[in-house]
PDB file of C-alpha atoms and ligand atoms in Angstrom:
ATOM      1  CA  UNK A   1     100.411  94.162 100.111  1.00  0.00           C
ATOM      2  CA  UNK A   2     104.157  94.683 100.352  1.00  0.00           C
ATOM      3  CA  UNK A   3     105.818  98.006  99.825  1.00  0.00           C
ATOM      4  CA  UNK A   4     107.525  97.935  96.507  1.00  0.00           C
ATOM      5  CA  UNK A   5     111.077  99.136  97.209  1.00  0.00           C
ATOM      6  CA  UNK A   6     110.864 101.641  94.388  1.00  0.00           C
ATOM      7  CA  UNK A   7     108.278 103.655  96.305  1.00  0.00           C
ATOM      8  CA  UNK A   8     111.191 104.669  98.538  1.00  0.00           C
ATOM      9  CA  UNK A   9     113.897 106.628  96.797  1.00  0.00           C
ATOM     10  CA  UNK A  10     117.198 107.855  98.120  1.00  0.00           C
ATOM     11  CA  UNK A  11     118.229 111.179  96.707  1.00  0.00           C
ATOM     12  CA  UNK A  12     121.235 113.337  97.340  1.00  0.00           C
ATOM     13  CA  UNK A  13     120.020 116.869  97.075  1.00  0.00           C
ATOM     14  CA  UNK A  14     119.160 120.025  98.939  1.00  0.00           C
ATOM     15  CA  UNK A  15     115.625 119.346 100.175  1.00  0.00           C
ATOM     16  CA  UNK A  16     114.572 122.944  99.518  1.00  0.00           C
ATOM     17  CA  UNK A  17     115.021 122.377  95.769  1.00  0.00           C
ATOM     18  CA  UNK A  18     112.678 119.413  95.471  1.00  0.00           C
ATOM     19  CA  UNK A  19     109.534 119.630  93.385  1.00  0.00           C
ATOM     20  CA  UNK A  20     107.377 117.344  95.514  1.00  0.00           C
ATOM     21  CA  UNK A  21     104.007 117.740  97.201  1.00  0.00           C
ATOM     22  CA  UNK A  22     105.615 118.113 100.627  1.00  0.00           C
ATOM     23  CA  UNK A  23     108.997 118.340 102.269  1.00  0.00           C
ATOM     24  CA  UNK A  24     109.536 117.518 105.920  1.00  0.00           C
ATOM     25  CA  UNK A  25     111.346 119.959 108.161  1.00  0.00           C
ATOM     26  CA  UNK A  26     113.440 118.692 111.083  1.00  0.00           C
ATOM     27  CA  UNK A  27     112.155 121.465 113.322  1.00  0.00           C
ATOM     28  CA  UNK A  28     112.477 122.281 117.000  1.00  0.00           C
ATOM     29  CA  UNK A  29     109.587 122.528 119.451  1.00  0.00           C
ATOM     30  CA  UNK A  30     109.151 126.264 118.957  1.00  0.00           C
ATOM     31  CA  UNK A  31     108.602 125.826 115.192  1.00  0.00           C
ATOM     32  CA  UNK A  32     110.139 129.287 114.876  1.00  0.00           C
ATOM     33  CA  UNK A  33     113.172 128.297 112.843  1.00  0.00           C
ATOM     34  CA  UNK A  34     116.678 127.154 113.707  1.00  0.00           C
ATOM     35  CA  UNK A  35     119.858 125.960 112.062  1.00  0.00           C
ATOM     36  CA  UNK A  36     120.514 123.081 109.687  1.00  0.00           C
ATOM     37  CA  UNK A  37     117.720 122.030 107.402  1.00  0.00           C
ATOM     38  CA  UNK A  38     115.233 124.177 109.340  1.00  0.00           C
ATOM     39  CA  UNK A  39     117.181 127.353 108.568  1.00  0.00           C
ATOM     40  CA  UNK A  40     117.570 126.352 104.918  1.00  0.00           C
ATOM     41  CA  UNK A  41     113.822 125.732 104.559  1.00  0.00           C
ATOM     42  CA  UNK A  42     112.861 129.049 106.153  1.00  0.00           C
ATOM     43  CA  UNK A  43     115.352 130.947 103.993  1.00  0.00           C
ATOM     44  CA  UNK A  44     114.045 129.350 100.824  1.00  0.00           C
ATOM     45  CA  UNK A  45     110.346 129.603 101.735  1.00  0.00           C
ATOM     46  CA  UNK A  46     110.495 133.255 102.773  1.00  0.00           C
ATOM     47  CA  UNK A  47     109.048 135.124 105.763  1.00  0.00           C
ATOM     48  CA  UNK A  48     105.478 133.961 105.133  1.00  0.00           C
ATOM     49  CA  UNK A  49     106.485 130.538 106.413  1.00  0.00           C
ATOM     50  CA  UNK A  50     107.605 131.931 109.762  1.00  0.00           C
ATOM     51  CA  UNK A  51     104.389 133.953 109.975  1.00  0.00           C
ATOM     52  CA  UNK A  52     102.291 130.805 109.562  1.00  0.00           C
ATOM     53  CA  UNK A  53     104.496 128.886 112.005  1.00  0.00           C
ATOM     54  CA  UNK A  54     103.859 131.559 114.641  1.00  0.00           C
ATOM     55  CA  UNK A  55     100.167 130.646 114.570  1.00  0.00           C
ATOM     56  CA  UNK A  56     100.850 126.975 115.416  1.00  0.00           C
ATOM     57  CA  UNK A  57     101.934 127.347 119.066  1.00  0.00           C
ATOM     58  CA  UNK A  58     104.890 125.010 118.722  1.00  0.00           C
ATOM     59  CA  UNK A  59     104.897 121.240 118.503  1.00  0.00           C
ATOM     60  CA  UNK A  60     105.727 118.397 120.893  1.00  0.00           C
ATOM     61  CA  UNK A  61     108.622 116.037 120.273  1.00  0.00           C
ATOM     62  CA  UNK A  62     107.495 113.136 118.088  1.00  0.00           C
ATOM     63  CA  UNK A  63     104.609 115.147 116.626  1.00  0.00           C
ATOM     64  CA  UNK A  64     104.218 117.049 113.359  1.00  0.00           C
ATOM     65  CA  UNK A  65     102.301 120.036 111.995  1.00  0.00           C
ATOM     66  CA  UNK A  66     101.717 121.184 108.425  1.00  0.00           C
ATOM     67  CA  UNK A  67     102.012 124.549 106.679  1.00  0.00           C
ATOM     68  CA  UNK A  68     102.050 125.774 103.121  1.00  0.00           C
ATOM     69  CA  UNK A  69     105.355 125.888 101.253  1.00  0.00           C
ATOM     70  CA  UNK A  70     105.230 129.513 100.075  1.00  0.00           C
ATOM     71  CA  UNK A  71     108.282 130.225  97.856  1.00  0.00           C
ATOM     72  CA  UNK A  72     109.446 126.607  97.891  1.00  0.00           C
ATOM     73  CA  UNK A  73     108.769 124.378  94.896  1.00  0.00           C
ATOM     74  CA  UNK A  74     107.032 122.027  97.394  1.00  0.00           C
ATOM     75  CA  UNK A  75     103.373 122.818  98.141  1.00  0.00           C
ATOM     76  CA  UNK A  76     103.575 121.950 101.828  1.00  0.00           C
ATOM     77  CA  UNK A  77     106.064 121.751 104.664  1.00  0.00           C
ATOM     78  CA  UNK A  78     105.456 119.128 107.337  1.00  0.00           C
ATOM     79  CA  UNK A  79     107.298 120.271 110.460  1.00  0.00           C
ATOM     80  CA  UNK A  80     108.369 117.347 112.620  1.00  0.00           C
ATOM     81  CA  UNK A  81     110.162 117.596 115.941  1.00  0.00           C
ATOM     82  CA  UNK A  82     112.643 114.777 116.360  1.00  0.00           C
ATOM     83  CA  UNK A  83     114.084 113.704 119.709  1.00  0.00           C
ATOM     84  CA  UNK A  84     117.413 115.011 120.946  1.00  0.00           C
ATOM     85  CA  UNK A  85     119.717 111.996 121.360  1.00  0.00           C
ATOM     86  CA  UNK A  86     120.424 111.504 125.063  1.00  0.00           C
ATOM     87  CA  UNK A  87     121.926 108.016 125.003  1.00  0.00           C
ATOM     88  CA  UNK A  88     118.957 106.015 123.756  1.00  0.00           C
ATOM     89  CA  UNK A  89     117.028 105.242 126.926  1.00  0.00           C
ATOM     90  CA  UNK A  90     114.878 108.359 126.920  1.00  0.00           C
ATOM     91  CA  UNK A  91     112.346 107.010 124.450  1.00  0.00           C
ATOM     92  CA  UNK A  92     114.318 108.331 121.493  1.00  0.00           C
ATOM     93  CA  UNK A  93     113.579 105.390 119.130  1.00  0.00           C
ATOM     94  CA  UNK A  94     109.820 105.557 119.763  1.00  0.00           C
ATOM     95  CA  UNK A  95     109.785 109.337 119.376  1.00  0.00           C
ATOM     96  CA  UNK A  96     111.746 109.211 116.128  1.00  0.00           C
ATOM     97  CA  UNK A  97     109.473 106.477 114.755  1.00  0.00           C
ATOM     98  CA  UNK A  98     106.432 108.545 115.761  1.00  0.00           C
ATOM     99  CA  UNK A  99     107.789 111.504 113.760  1.00  0.00           C
ATOM    100  CA  UNK A 100     107.844 109.463 110.556  1.00  0.00           C
ATOM    101  CA  UNK A 101     104.383 107.994 111.163  1.00  0.00           C
ATOM    102  CA  UNK A 102     102.842 111.336 112.087  1.00  0.00           C
ATOM    103  CA  UNK A 103     104.300 113.030 109.008  1.00  0.00           C
ATOM    104  CA  UNK A 104     102.963 110.273 106.759  1.00  0.00           C
ATOM    105  CA  UNK A 105      99.520 110.414 108.390  1.00  0.00           C
ATOM    106  CA  UNK A 106      99.428 114.177 107.849  1.00  0.00           C
ATOM    107  CA  UNK A 107     100.462 113.628 104.253  1.00  0.00           C
ATOM    108  CA  UNK A 108      97.586 111.230 103.615  1.00  0.00           C
ATOM    109  CA  UNK A 109      95.117 113.572 105.324  1.00  0.00           C
ATOM    110  CA  UNK A 110      96.230 116.373 102.969  1.00  0.00           C
ATOM    111  CA  UNK A 111      96.208 114.340  99.749  1.00  0.00           C
ATOM    112  CA  UNK A 112      99.978 114.509  99.509  1.00  0.00           C
ATOM    113  CA  UNK A 113     101.340 111.834  97.196  1.00  0.00           C
ATOM    114  CA  UNK A 114     105.048 112.630  97.160  1.00  0.00           C
ATOM    115  CA  UNK A 115     106.977 113.575 100.282  1.00  0.00           C
ATOM    116  CA  UNK A 116     110.667 114.074 101.047  1.00  0.00           C
ATOM    117  CA  UNK A 117     112.256 113.561 104.470  1.00  0.00           C
ATOM    118  CA  UNK A 118     115.604 114.802 105.719  1.00  0.00           C
ATOM    119  CA  UNK A 119     117.378 112.545 108.221  1.00  0.00           C
ATOM    120  CA  UNK A 120     115.401 113.819 111.219  1.00  0.00           C
ATOM    121  CA  UNK A 121     117.480 114.232 114.418  1.00  0.00           C
ATOM    122  CA  UNK A 122     120.720 113.257 112.648  1.00  0.00           C
ATOM    123  CA  UNK A 123     122.294 116.715 112.650  1.00  0.00           C
ATOM    124  CA  UNK A 124     122.473 118.945 115.696  1.00  0.00           C
ATOM    125  CA  UNK A 125     120.199 116.557 117.641  1.00  0.00           C
ATOM    126  CA  UNK A 126     122.942 113.921 117.469  1.00  0.00           C
ATOM    127  CA  UNK A 127     120.989 110.728 116.734  1.00  0.00           C
ATOM    128  CA  UNK A 128     123.344 107.907 115.630  1.00  0.00           C
ATOM    129  CA  UNK A 129     122.964 107.738 111.882  1.00  0.00           C
ATOM    130  CA  UNK A 130     122.735 103.969 111.388  1.00  0.00           C
ATOM    131  CA  UNK A 131     120.050 103.578 114.030  1.00  0.00           C
ATOM    132  CA  UNK A 132     118.066 106.547 112.762  1.00  0.00           C
ATOM    133  CA  UNK A 133     118.241 105.224 109.189  1.00  0.00           C
ATOM    134  CA  UNK A 134     116.946 101.815 110.312  1.00  0.00           C
ATOM    135  CA  UNK A 135     114.009 103.439 112.084  1.00  0.00           C
ATOM    136  CA  UNK A 136     113.208 105.696 109.125  1.00  0.00           C
ATOM    137  CA  UNK A 137     113.280 102.823 106.631  1.00  0.00           C
ATOM    138  CA  UNK A 138     111.256 100.497 108.864  1.00  0.00           C
ATOM    139  CA  UNK A 139     108.541 103.075 109.525  1.00  0.00           C
ATOM    140  CA  UNK A 140     108.260 104.242 105.934  1.00  0.00           C
ATOM    141  CA  UNK A 141     108.140 100.714 104.557  1.00  0.00           C
ATOM    142  CA  UNK A 142     105.509  99.526 106.975  1.00  0.00           C
ATOM    143  CA  UNK A 143     103.428 102.630 106.345  1.00  0.00           C
ATOM    144  CA  UNK A 144     103.598 102.191 102.568  1.00  0.00           C
ATOM    145  CA  UNK A 145     102.654  98.538 102.896  1.00  0.00           C
ATOM    146  CA  UNK A 146      99.263  99.581 104.261  1.00  0.00           C
ATOM    147  CA  UNK A 147      98.711 102.817 102.380  1.00  0.00           C
ATOM    148  CA  UNK A 148      98.763 103.153  98.629  1.00  0.00           C
ATOM    149  CA  UNK A 149      97.740 106.806  98.518  1.00  0.00           C
ATOM    150  CA  UNK A 150     101.388 107.803  99.002  1.00  0.00           C
ATOM    151  CA  UNK A 151     103.198 107.335  95.701  1.00  0.00           C
ATOM    152  CA  UNK A 152     106.833 107.995  96.576  1.00  0.00           C
ATOM    153  CA  UNK A 153     108.768 108.749  99.727  1.00  0.00           C
ATOM    154  CA  UNK A 154     112.134 110.383  99.129  1.00  0.00           C
ATOM    155  CA  UNK A 155     114.776 109.956 101.796  1.00  0.00           C
ATOM    156  CA  UNK A 156     117.084 112.896 101.284  1.00  0.00           C
ATOM    157  CA  UNK A 157     120.748 112.193 101.842  1.00  0.00           C
ATOM    158  CA  UNK A 158     122.690 115.297 102.634  1.00  0.00           C
ATOM    159  CA  UNK A 159     126.173 113.847 102.523  1.00  0.00           C
ATOM    160  CA  UNK A 160     127.744 110.503 101.780  1.00  0.00           C
ATOM    161  CA  UNK A 161     127.404 109.156 105.333  1.00  0.00           C
ATOM    162  CA  UNK A 162     123.643 109.565 105.300  1.00  0.00           C
ATOM    163  CA  UNK A 163     123.432 107.890 101.911  1.00  0.00           C
ATOM    164  CA  UNK A 164     125.479 104.907 103.112  1.00  0.00           C
ATOM    165  CA  UNK A 165     123.360 104.524 106.251  1.00  0.00           C
ATOM    166  CA  UNK A 166     120.121 104.473 104.273  1.00  0.00           C
ATOM    167  CA  UNK A 167     121.447 102.100 101.633  1.00  0.00           C
ATOM    168  CA  UNK A 168     122.513  99.693 104.355  1.00  0.00           C
ATOM    169  CA  UNK A 169     119.173  99.996 106.163  1.00  0.00           C
ATOM    170  CA  UNK A 170     117.240  99.328 102.942  1.00  0.00           C
ATOM    171  CA  UNK A 171     119.344  96.241 102.239  1.00  0.00           C
ATOM    172  CA  UNK A 172     118.847  94.909 105.769  1.00  0.00           C
ATOM    173  CA  UNK A 173     115.124  95.492 105.578  1.00  0.00           C
ATOM    174  CA  UNK A 174     114.873  93.692 102.210  1.00  0.00           C
ATOM    175  CA  UNK A 175     116.813  90.747 103.669  1.00  0.00           C
ATOM    176  CA  UNK A 176     114.487  90.597 106.666  1.00  0.00           C
ATOM    177  CA  UNK A 177     111.479  90.603 104.381  1.00  0.00           C
ATOM    178  CA  UNK A 178     112.823  87.757 102.250  1.00  0.00           C
ATOM    179  CA  UNK A 179     113.532  85.779 105.400  1.00  0.00           C
ATOM    180  CA  UNK A 180     109.996  86.401 106.705  1.00  0.00           C
ATOM    181  CA  UNK A 181     108.518  85.387 103.330  1.00  0.00           C
ATOM    182  CA  UNK A 182     110.584  82.213 103.349  1.00  0.00           C
ATOM    183  CA  UNK A 183     109.400  81.120 106.770  1.00  0.00           C
ATOM    184  CA  UNK A 184     105.749  81.879 106.111  1.00  0.00           C
ATOM    185  CA  UNK A 185     105.553  79.456 103.204  1.00  0.00           C
TER     186      UNK A 185
HETATM  187  P1  LIG B 201     118.142 117.935 113.789  1.00  0.00           P
HETATM  188  O1  LIG B 201     118.141 119.126 114.710  1.00  0.00           O
HETATM  189  O2  LIG B 201     116.804 117.228 113.745  1.00  0.00           O
HETATM  190  O3  LIG B 201     119.290 117.036 114.038  1.00  0.00           O
HETATM  191  P2  LIG B 201     119.486 119.137 111.453  1.00  0.00           P
HETATM  192  O4  LIG B 201     118.918 120.135 110.522  1.00  0.00           O
HETATM  193  O5  LIG B 201     120.634 119.562 112.287  1.00  0.00           O
HETATM  194  O6  LIG B 201     118.252 118.597 112.327  1.00  0.00           O
HETATM  195  O7  LIG B 201     119.901 117.852 110.633  1.00  0.00           O
HETATM  196  C1  LIG B 201     119.016 116.893 110.116  1.00  0.00           C
HETATM  197  C2  LIG B 201     119.559 116.337 108.821  1.00  0.00           C
HETATM  198  O8  LIG B 201     119.280 117.252 107.764  1.00  0.00           O
HETATM  199  C3  LIG B 201     121.059 116.100 108.802  1.00  0.00           C
HETATM  200  O9  LIG B 201     121.315 114.831 108.199  1.00  0.00           O
HETATM  201  C4  LIG B 201     121.580 117.218 107.904  1.00  0.00           C
HETATM  202  O10 LIG B 201     122.744 116.832 107.216  1.00  0.00           O
HETATM  203  C5  LIG B 201     120.420 117.358 106.943  1.00  0.00           C
HETATM  204  N1  LIG B 201     120.358 118.627 106.192  1.00  0.00           N
HETATM  205  C6  LIG B 201     120.851 119.836 106.510  1.00  0.00           C
HETATM  206  N2  LIG B 201     120.560 120.751 105.548  1.00  0.00           N
HETATM  207  C7  LIG B 201     119.853 120.076 104.596  1.00  0.00           C
HETATM  208  C8  LIG B 201     119.264 120.425 103.335  1.00  0.00           C
HETATM  209  N3  LIG B 201     119.335 121.682 102.863  1.00  0.00           N
HETATM  210  N4  LIG B 201     118.619 119.473 102.616  1.00  0.00           N
HETATM  211  C9  LIG B 201     118.534 118.203 103.086  1.00  0.00           C
HETATM  212  N5  LIG B 201     119.056 117.802 104.253  1.00  0.00           N
HETATM  213  C10 LIG B 201     119.722 118.724 105.001  1.00  0.00           C
END
């Protein structure tokens, strides 16, 4: 099975406004809130979200934990802790890839069919956008290729630069796939 490209959608929107089964939060290891998308999600979800997060005892980098969405239109929040960019030789690519996989595994385990990701680690955590977009697209596509219980993955582009990076990564990935198909025949 190959992942049909239309199961991945780029959208330019505030993630807190999305009516999907789950949104992903780019959280920090405390899971007790922060700036950027984390702050926006906690503000929109209300104090009940922080109360539930307090029961989770934090989260390791590369891992993810799930809560309810409270006042958000989304039913769930999947809190993922991306790596802080430290130059690229501190396991950052593997940790970022693990974030996407762990979120998608949690989604399947909770019967989530539609899920929206922000560009994890691409804000305060400083991950180079093009590289992060390539990792996100590669992980989501390969997950969808083996898992049809997820209907749509939204990659949320907060700003033009993020949108461009994802569009480029999707094009590259499609080219790679065509090349692989060509050589396997
Ligand atoms: P990190 O600490 O993982 O880098 P940030 O929240 O600083 O997390 O940034 C992650 C990404 O989320 C960035 O691309 C940022 O532009 C984006 N972002 C910030 N606010 C929102 C929002 N309300 N909706 C969607 N994406 C957002």
